[in-house]
Amino acid sequence: MEQYEPDRLSPAQVAAMRRSFRNGRAALSRRSLLRASAGGALAAGGLGALSACGIPPAAKTSGVSSEDHSAKEKTVSFSNWTEYMDVDDSEERHPTLDEFKRRTGISVKYTEDINDNVEFFGKIKPQLAAGQPTGRDLICVTDWLAARLIRFGWVQKLDPSNLPTAYARLSQQFRSPDWDPGRAYSYPWTGISTVIAYNKKALDGVEVTSVSDMLDNPRLKGRVGFLSEMRDSVGMTLLDMGKDPGKFTDDDYDAAIARLQKAVDKGQIRRFTGNDYTSDLTKGDLAACVAWAGDVVQLKADSPDVGFVIPDSGYMTSTDNLLVPNKARHKTNAERLIDYYYEPRPAAQLAAYINYVCPVDGVKDELAKIDEDAANNPLILPDKAMAAKSRAFRSLSAKEETAYEEKFAKLTGA
């Protein structure tokens, strides 16, 4: 179990944080883009930086429960990201949550109080570090933060007997991340995919099917974009080089940075961007770029020239995840809510609204009843062939995080 200690940010990590808040996924709303799944360097140093307020290191625990009041108190407190839940036409009610209450009698205190992983961690860390309840039974955080909470011993192990549907219907590609093998502590709320997007008109006949095409074709010089999030850009480059982002070495990482640096030096890469690549892509200033699938779904709906490709080498995927924090008062109710969202109907309703990768198997027919285009969109429901190409960036130690972000900051000029 990893000890939680007050670390400090390196200059490169500070730069990564600023990138994320200025123009990365942390900067904008839920519906317009994907916020920082990696938060730049925040997976290690950023969390430590937030600890510099006199909170003592947490004890090494394996998850701390309290008396479960679920049987007597028919409620559950759920903290989530903004605009990350289905709403009705009035935009005041959440149909799936209403159905859960009608069916189970359990009311949901639903709070959209997560705008960024690091900011949210700052809200809950004093209680978690002190072994006190957070007032929340269920939280939704991105994989790197979920990994940290698990390693600190700040979340509870889930009871499989309360999660039969979730266990049965969890998509294979999300079943066993290196930070939570077998999903003992977490279940994904959504998947977040990184792909190659292009403007067909701007390509003017140039074929782009891989990162190599983007980096090496002189006809695309100055019209290629990569992301300012290290895990996305380096991960896609590693895949193109035949390396697994889940198992790479320091030498592999350095080789990927060198490959990108070569493209920067010769002017092939226009710039490293956050979500602002969307306007460049639709205008044709970028002919091709590394992009977030949630953006691509929306861009394709608005612009007939925008398309995407999944390289044969694979693509990057991260997840937002549901966890029960220590001392949660209604753990069983929280587990019942997790299990409910793995039923095809509520899972389809959620996917139709938020347009992210649905982690639930067997929802296509239900989704087609709501939105046939969404049901046939591989960026929302990946088929088996696409899911098999999905790769996740491996967990990093604090030392690796610092070293890797310093090198990436030098590459991007941050």
PDB file of N, CA and C in Angstrom, residues 17-92:
ATOM      1  N   MET A  17       0.316  21.056 -15.476  1.00  0.00           N
ATOM      2  CA  MET A  17      -0.930  21.486 -14.847  1.00  0.00           C
ATOM      3  C   MET A  17      -1.512  22.697 -15.568  1.00  0.00           C
ATOM      4  N   ARG A  18      -0.651  23.665 -15.869  1.00  0.00           N
ATOM      5  CA  ARG A  18      -1.125  24.866 -16.540  1.00  0.00           C
ATOM      6  C   ARG A  18      -1.662  24.558 -17.931  1.00  0.00           C
ATOM      7  N   ARG A  19      -0.988  23.636 -18.644  1.00  0.00           N
ATOM      8  CA  ARG A  19      -1.494  23.225 -19.962  1.00  0.00           C
ATOM      9  C   ARG A  19      -2.896  22.680 -19.838  1.00  0.00           C
ATOM     10  N   SER A  20      -3.090  21.823 -18.855  1.00  0.00           N
ATOM     11  CA  SER A  20      -4.373  21.164 -18.707  1.00  0.00           C
ATOM     12  C   SER A  20      -5.482  22.147 -18.387  1.00  0.00           C
ATOM     13  N   PHE A  21      -5.220  23.085 -17.482  1.00  0.00           N
ATOM     14  CA  PHE A  21      -6.254  24.049 -17.110  1.00  0.00           C
ATOM     15  C   PHE A  21      -6.449  25.111 -18.179  1.00  0.00           C
ATOM     16  N   ARG A  22      -5.377  25.456 -18.927  1.00  0.00           N
ATOM     17  CA  ARG A  22      -5.478  26.519 -19.920  1.00  0.00           C
ATOM     18  C   ARG A  22      -6.221  26.065 -21.167  1.00  0.00           C
ATOM     19  N   ASN A  23      -5.842  24.903 -21.687  1.00  0.00           N
ATOM     20  CA  ASN A  23      -6.475  24.491 -22.944  1.00  0.00           C
ATOM     21  C   ASN A  23      -6.613  22.993 -23.089  1.00  0.00           C
ATOM     22  N   GLY A  24      -6.387  22.257 -22.026  1.00  0.00           N
ATOM     23  CA  GLY A  24      -6.517  20.810 -22.095  1.00  0.00           C
ATOM     24  C   GLY A  24      -7.912  20.356 -21.740  1.00  0.00           C
ATOM     25  N   ARG A  25      -8.061  19.090 -21.436  1.00  0.00           N
ATOM     26  CA  ARG A  25      -9.366  18.534 -21.157  1.00  0.00           C
ATOM     27  C   ARG A  25      -9.941  19.010 -19.840  1.00  0.00           C
ATOM     28  N   ALA A  26      -9.079  19.526 -18.955  1.00  0.00           N
ATOM     29  CA  ALA A  26      -9.590  20.031 -17.678  1.00  0.00           C
ATOM     30  C   ALA A  26     -10.238  21.391 -17.827  1.00  0.00           C
ATOM     31  N   ALA A  27     -10.050  22.039 -18.964  1.00  0.00           N
ATOM     32  CA  ALA A  27     -10.395  23.451 -19.065  1.00  0.00           C
ATOM     33  C   ALA A  27     -11.843  23.717 -19.437  1.00  0.00           C
ATOM     34  N   LEU A  28     -12.523  22.762 -20.065  1.00  0.00           N
ATOM     35  CA  LEU A  28     -13.828  23.068 -20.643  1.00  0.00           C
ATOM     36  C   LEU A  28     -14.911  22.143 -20.115  1.00  0.00           C
ATOM     37  N   SER A  29     -16.112  22.323 -20.622  1.00  0.00           N
ATOM     38  CA  SER A  29     -17.248  21.607 -20.087  1.00  0.00           C
ATOM     39  C   SER A  29     -17.279  20.165 -20.554  1.00  0.00           C
ATOM     40  N   ARG A  30     -18.104  19.363 -19.855  1.00  0.00           N
ATOM     41  CA  ARG A  30     -18.199  17.932 -20.098  1.00  0.00           C
ATOM     42  C   ARG A  30     -18.709  17.626 -21.495  1.00  0.00           C
ATOM     43  N   ARG A  31     -19.696  18.361 -21.979  1.00  0.00           N
ATOM     44  CA  ARG A  31     -20.300  18.041 -23.262  1.00  0.00           C
ATOM     45  C   ARG A  31     -19.422  18.457 -24.432  1.00  0.00           C
ATOM     46  N   SER A  32     -18.540  19.436 -24.251  1.00  0.00           N
ATOM     47  CA  SER A  32     -17.766  19.936 -25.379  1.00  0.00           C
ATOM     48  C   SER A  32     -16.468  19.198 -25.591  1.00  0.00           C
ATOM     49  N   LEU A  33     -15.999  18.491 -24.559  1.00  0.00           N
ATOM     50  CA  LEU A  33     -14.717  17.810 -24.701  1.00  0.00           C
ATOM     51  C   LEU A  33     -14.489  16.848 -23.574  1.00  0.00           C
ATOM     52  N   LEU A  34     -13.366  16.170 -23.608  1.00  0.00           N
ATOM     53  CA  LEU A  34     -12.939  15.285 -22.546  1.00  0.00           C
ATOM     54  C   LEU A  34     -11.943  16.015 -21.683  1.00  0.00           C
ATOM     55  N   ARG A  35     -12.188  16.029 -20.373  1.00  0.00           N
ATOM     56  CA  ARG A  35     -11.262  16.736 -19.514  1.00  0.00           C
ATOM     57  C   ARG A  35     -10.067  15.849 -19.182  1.00  0.00           C
ATOM     58  N   ALA A  36      -9.139  16.384 -18.422  1.00  0.00           N
ATOM     59  CA  ALA A  36      -7.823  15.764 -18.308  1.00  0.00           C
ATOM     60  C   ALA A  36      -7.880  14.408 -17.633  1.00  0.00           C
ATOM     61  N   SER A  37      -7.748  13.366 -18.434  1.00  0.00           N
ATOM     62  CA  SER A  37      -7.719  12.034 -17.854  1.00  0.00           C
ATOM     63  C   SER A  37      -6.419  11.799 -17.131  1.00  0.00           C
ATOM     64  N   ALA A  38      -5.401  12.442 -17.599  1.00  0.00           N
ATOM     65  CA  ALA A  38      -4.126  12.302 -16.922  1.00  0.00           C
ATOM     66  C   ALA A  38      -3.785  13.539 -16.128  1.00  0.00           C
ATOM     67  N   GLY A  39      -4.429  14.647 -16.432  1.00  0.00           N
ATOM     68  CA  GLY A  39      -4.166  15.872 -15.715  1.00  0.00           C
ATOM     69  C   GLY A  39      -2.724  16.304 -15.842  1.00  0.00           C
ATOM     70  N   GLY A  40      -2.125  16.051 -17.021  1.00  0.00           N
ATOM     71  CA  GLY A  40      -0.717  16.364 -17.169  1.00  0.00           C
ATOM     72  C   GLY A  40       0.092  15.556 -16.192  1.00  0.00           C
ATOM     73  N   ALA A  41       0.832  16.217 -15.346  1.00  0.00           N
ATOM     74  CA  ALA A  41       1.700  15.535 -14.395  1.00  0.00           C
ATOM     75  C   ALA A  41       1.010  15.223 -13.090  1.00  0.00           C
ATOM     76  N   LEU A  42      -0.302  15.436 -13.012  1.00  0.00           N
ATOM     77  CA  LEU A  42      -0.924  15.464 -11.709  1.00  0.00           C
ATOM     78  C   LEU A  42      -1.120  14.095 -11.096  1.00  0.00           C
ATOM     79  N   ALA A  43      -0.882  13.034 -11.860  1.00  0.00           N
ATOM     80  CA  ALA A  43      -1.091  11.711 -11.309  1.00  0.00           C
ATOM     81  C   ALA A  43      -0.216  11.449 -10.104  1.00  0.00           C
ATOM     82  N   ALA A  44       0.907  12.096 -10.035  1.00  0.00           N
ATOM     83  CA  ALA A  44       1.773  11.878  -8.886  1.00  0.00           C
ATOM     84  C   ALA A  44       2.009  13.173  -8.146  1.00  0.00           C
ATOM     85  N   GLY A  45       2.758  14.092  -8.757  1.00  0.00           N
ATOM     86  CA  GLY A  45       3.155  15.309  -8.075  1.00  0.00           C
ATOM     87  C   GLY A  45       1.999  16.192  -7.727  1.00  0.00           C
ATOM     88  N   GLY A  46       0.980  16.287  -8.634  1.00  0.00           N
ATOM     89  CA  GLY A  46      -0.123  17.192  -8.371  1.00  0.00           C
ATOM     90  C   GLY A  46      -0.877  16.831  -7.112  1.00  0.00           C
ATOM     91  N   LEU A  47      -1.067  15.537  -6.903  1.00  0.00           N
ATOM     92  CA  LEU A  47      -1.755  15.125  -5.697  1.00  0.00           C
ATOM     93  C   LEU A  47      -0.930  15.475  -4.473  1.00  0.00           C
ATOM     94  N   GLY A  48       0.356  15.274  -4.586  1.00  0.00           N
ATOM     95  CA  GLY A  48       1.218  15.596  -3.469  1.00  0.00           C
ATOM     96  C   GLY A  48       1.201  17.079  -3.176  1.00  0.00           C
ATOM     97  N   ALA A  49       1.174  17.891  -4.224  1.00  0.00           N
ATOM     98  CA  ALA A  49       1.189  19.333  -4.029  1.00  0.00           C
ATOM     99  C   ALA A  49      -0.020  19.798  -3.252  1.00  0.00           C
ATOM    100  N   LEU A  50      -1.144  19.135  -3.478  1.00  0.00           N
ATOM    101  CA  LEU A  50      -2.351  19.521  -2.776  1.00  0.00           C
ATOM    102  C   LEU A  50      -2.315  19.144  -1.306  1.00  0.00           C
ATOM    103  N   SER A  51      -1.323  18.353  -0.917  1.00  0.00           N
ATOM    104  CA  SER A  51      -1.268  17.897   0.462  1.00  0.00           C
ATOM    105  C   SER A  51      -0.540  18.864   1.371  1.00  0.00           C
ATOM    106  N   ALA A  52       0.007  19.936   0.827  1.00  0.00           N
ATOM    107  CA  ALA A  52       0.842  20.824   1.628  1.00  0.00           C
ATOM    108  C   ALA A  52      -0.006  21.772   2.461  1.00  0.00           C
ATOM    109  N   CYS A  53      -0.848  21.211   3.306  1.00  0.00           N
ATOM    110  CA  CYS A  53      -1.699  22.045   4.145  1.00  0.00           C
ATOM    111  C   CYS A  53      -1.809  21.452   5.539  1.00  0.00           C
ATOM    112  N   GLY A  54      -0.777  20.722   5.966  1.00  0.00           N
ATOM    113  CA  GLY A  54      -0.733  20.241   7.329  1.00  0.00           C
ATOM    114  C   GLY A  54      -1.433  18.921   7.563  1.00  0.00           C
ATOM    115  N   ILE A  55      -1.943  18.265   6.508  1.00  0.00           N
ATOM    116  CA  ILE A  55      -2.585  16.973   6.689  1.00  0.00           C
ATOM    117  C   ILE A  55      -1.510  15.917   6.845  1.00  0.00           C
ATOM    118  N   PRO A  56      -1.528  15.110   7.874  1.00  0.00           N
ATOM    119  CA  PRO A  56      -0.487  14.102   8.053  1.00  0.00           C
ATOM    120  C   PRO A  56      -0.631  12.983   7.055  1.00  0.00           C
ATOM    121  N   PRO A  57       0.457  12.231   6.790  1.00  0.00           N
ATOM    122  CA  PRO A  57       0.377  11.094   5.894  1.00  0.00           C
ATOM    123  C   PRO A  57      -0.661  10.097   6.387  1.00  0.00           C
ATOM    124  N   ALA A  58      -1.382   9.510   5.439  1.00  0.00           N
ATOM    125  CA  ALA A  58      -2.404   8.539   5.799  1.00  0.00           C
ATOM    126  C   ALA A  58      -1.762   7.237   6.226  1.00  0.00           C
ATOM    127  N   ALA A  59      -2.445   6.529   7.092  1.00  0.00           N
ATOM    128  CA  ALA A  59      -1.968   5.211   7.466  1.00  0.00           C
ATOM    129  C   ALA A  59      -2.129   4.271   6.295  1.00  0.00           C
ATOM    130  N   LYS A  60      -1.326   3.227   6.279  1.00  0.00           N
ATOM    131  CA  LYS A  60      -1.429   2.242   5.209  1.00  0.00           C
ATOM    132  C   LYS A  60      -2.582   1.311   5.534  1.00  0.00           C
ATOM    133  N   THR A  61      -3.670   1.491   4.807  1.00  0.00           N
ATOM    134  CA  THR A  61      -4.868   0.699   5.048  1.00  0.00           C
ATOM    135  C   THR A  61      -5.286   0.007   3.773  1.00  0.00           C
ATOM    136  N   SER A  62      -6.266  -0.869   3.884  1.00  0.00           N
ATOM    137  CA  SER A  62      -6.760  -1.582   2.707  1.00  0.00           C
ATOM    138  C   SER A  62      -8.223  -1.247   2.465  1.00  0.00           C
ATOM    139  N   GLY A  63      -8.634  -0.049   2.848  1.00  0.00           N
ATOM    140  CA  GLY A  63     -10.020   0.354   2.696  1.00  0.00           C
ATOM    141  C   GLY A  63     -10.718   0.295   4.045  1.00  0.00           C
ATOM    142  N   VAL A  64     -11.355   1.387   4.431  1.00  0.00           N
ATOM    143  CA  VAL A  64     -11.963   1.469   5.749  1.00  0.00           C
ATOM    144  C   VAL A  64     -13.463   1.647   5.602  1.00  0.00           C
ATOM    145  N   SER A  65     -14.213   0.720   6.138  1.00  0.00           N
ATOM    146  CA  SER A  65     -15.660   0.820   6.080  1.00  0.00           C
ATOM    147  C   SER A  65     -16.172   1.431   7.368  1.00  0.00           C
ATOM    148  N   SER A  66     -17.424   1.778   7.351  1.00  0.00           N
ATOM    149  CA  SER A  66     -18.113   2.159   8.575  1.00  0.00           C
ATOM    150  C   SER A  66     -19.398   1.351   8.587  1.00  0.00           C
ATOM    151  N   GLU A  67     -20.175   1.518   9.621  1.00  0.00           N
ATOM    152  CA  GLU A  67     -21.437   0.790   9.664  1.00  0.00           C
ATOM    153  C   GLU A  67     -22.283   1.174   8.466  1.00  0.00           C
ATOM    154  N   ASP A  68     -22.765   0.161   7.753  1.00  0.00           N
ATOM    155  CA  ASP A  68     -23.566   0.409   6.557  1.00  0.00           C
ATOM    156  C   ASP A  68     -25.023   0.614   6.959  1.00  0.00           C
ATOM    157  N   HIS A  69     -25.550   1.795   6.673  1.00  0.00           N
ATOM    158  CA  HIS A  69     -26.914   2.138   7.043  1.00  0.00           C
ATOM    159  C   HIS A  69     -27.888   1.983   5.866  1.00  0.00           C
ATOM    160  N   SER A  70     -27.456   1.264   4.825  1.00  0.00           N
ATOM    161  CA  SER A  70     -28.266   1.169   3.608  1.00  0.00           C
ATOM    162  C   SER A  70     -29.645   0.590   3.850  1.00  0.00           C
ATOM    163  N   ALA A  71     -29.738  -0.394   4.734  1.00  0.00           N
ATOM    164  CA  ALA A  71     -31.022  -1.068   4.940  1.00  0.00           C
ATOM    165  C   ALA A  71     -32.070  -0.132   5.533  1.00  0.00           C
ATOM    166  N   LYS A  72     -31.626   0.765   6.410  1.00  0.00           N
ATOM    167  CA  LYS A  72     -32.571   1.655   7.086  1.00  0.00           C
ATOM    168  C   LYS A  72     -32.688   3.013   6.405  1.00  0.00           C
ATOM    169  N   GLU A  73     -31.610   3.441   5.759  1.00  0.00           N
ATOM    170  CA  GLU A  73     -31.605   4.754   5.127  1.00  0.00           C
ATOM    171  C   GLU A  73     -31.573   4.580   3.612  1.00  0.00           C
ATOM    172  N   LYS A  74     -32.711   4.763   2.979  1.00  0.00           N
ATOM    173  CA  LYS A  74     -32.837   4.501   1.547  1.00  0.00           C
ATOM    174  C   LYS A  74     -32.373   5.719   0.739  1.00  0.00           C
ATOM    175  N   THR A  75     -31.074   5.926   0.769  1.00  0.00           N
ATOM    176  CA  THR A  75     -30.486   7.050   0.055  1.00  0.00           C
ATOM    177  C   THR A  75     -29.059   6.718  -0.313  1.00  0.00           C
ATOM    178  N   VAL A  76     -28.526   7.461  -1.282  1.00  0.00           N
ATOM    179  CA  VAL A  76     -27.124   7.329  -1.674  1.00  0.00           C
ATOM    180  C   VAL A  76     -26.664   8.687  -2.195  1.00  0.00           C
ATOM    181  N   SER A  77     -25.466   9.098  -1.798  1.00  0.00           N
ATOM    182  CA  SER A  77     -24.899  10.378  -2.219  1.00  0.00           C
ATOM    183  C   SER A  77     -23.860  10.121  -3.303  1.00  0.00           C
ATOM    184  N   PHE A  78     -24.056  10.728  -4.476  1.00  0.00           N
ATOM    185  CA  PHE A  78     -23.263  10.437  -5.673  1.00  0.00           C
ATOM    186  C   PHE A  78     -22.680  11.738  -6.208  1.00  0.00           C
ATOM    187  N   SER A  79     -21.342  11.840  -6.222  1.00  0.00           N
ATOM    188  CA  SER A  79     -20.646  12.997  -6.805  1.00  0.00           C
ATOM    189  C   SER A  79     -20.140  12.640  -8.192  1.00  0.00           C
ATOM    190  N   ASN A  80     -20.465  13.507  -9.166  1.00  0.00           N
ATOM    191  CA  ASN A  80     -20.100  13.224 -10.553  1.00  0.00           C
ATOM    192  C   ASN A  80     -19.648  14.510 -11.241  1.00  0.00           C
ATOM    193  N   TRP A  81     -19.156  14.360 -12.476  1.00  0.00           N
ATOM    194  CA  TRP A  81     -18.767  15.495 -13.313  1.00  0.00           C
ATOM    195  C   TRP A  81     -20.009  16.234 -13.802  1.00  0.00           C
ATOM    196  N   THR A  82     -19.824  17.474 -14.182  1.00  0.00           N
ATOM    197  CA  THR A  82     -20.931  18.239 -14.743  1.00  0.00           C
ATOM    198  C   THR A  82     -21.317  17.672 -16.109  1.00  0.00           C
ATOM    199  N   GLU A  83     -22.625  17.711 -16.392  1.00  0.00           N
ATOM    200  CA  GLU A  83     -23.164  17.269 -17.684  1.00  0.00           C
ATOM    201  C   GLU A  83     -22.699  15.866 -18.045  1.00  0.00           C
ATOM    202  N   TYR A  84     -22.738  14.984 -17.068  1.00  0.00           N
ATOM    203  CA  TYR A  84     -22.271  13.609 -17.258  1.00  0.00           C
ATOM    204  C   TYR A  84     -23.374  12.624 -16.883  1.00  0.00           C
ATOM    205  N   MET A  85     -24.621  13.092 -16.990  1.00  0.00           N
ATOM    206  CA  MET A  85     -25.795  12.293 -16.659  1.00  0.00           C
ATOM    207  C   MET A  85     -26.922  12.712 -17.582  1.00  0.00           C
ATOM    208  N   ASP A  86     -27.758  11.748 -17.983  1.00  0.00           N
ATOM    209  CA  ASP A  86     -28.889  12.064 -18.849  1.00  0.00           C
ATOM    210  C   ASP A  86     -29.851  13.013 -18.152  1.00  0.00           C
ATOM    211  N   VAL A  87     -30.481  13.890 -18.948  1.00  0.00           N
ATOM    212  CA  VAL A  87     -31.485  14.819 -18.424  1.00  0.00           C
ATOM    213  C   VAL A  87     -32.711  14.787 -19.334  1.00  0.00           C
ATOM    214  N   ASP A  88     -33.842  15.221 -18.795  1.00  0.00           N
ATOM    215  CA  ASP A  88     -35.057  15.289 -19.613  1.00  0.00           C
ATOM    216  C   ASP A  88     -35.094  16.618 -20.352  1.00  0.00           C
ATOM    217  N   ASP A  89     -36.181  16.867 -21.064  1.00  0.00           N
ATOM    218  CA  ASP A  89     -36.288  18.082 -21.876  1.00  0.00           C
ATOM    219  C   ASP A  89     -36.232  19.357 -21.038  1.00  0.00           C
ATOM    220  N   SER A  90     -36.663  19.268 -19.800  1.00  0.00           N
ATOM    221  CA  SER A  90     -36.622  20.434 -18.926  1.00  0.00           C
ATOM    222  C   SER A  90     -35.204  20.699 -18.408  1.00  0.00           C
ATOM    223  N   GLU A  91     -34.338  19.722 -18.582  1.00  0.00           N
ATOM    224  CA  GLU A  91     -32.956  19.773 -18.093  1.00  0.00           C
ATOM    225  C   GLU A  91     -32.892  19.958 -16.580  1.00  0.00           C
ATOM    226  N   GLU A  92     -33.937  19.483 -15.910  1.00  0.00           N
ATOM    227  CA  GLU A  92     -33.981  19.574 -14.455  1.00  0.00           C
ATOM    228  C   GLU A  92     -34.033  18.210 -13.789  1.00  0.00           C
TER     229      GLU A  92
END
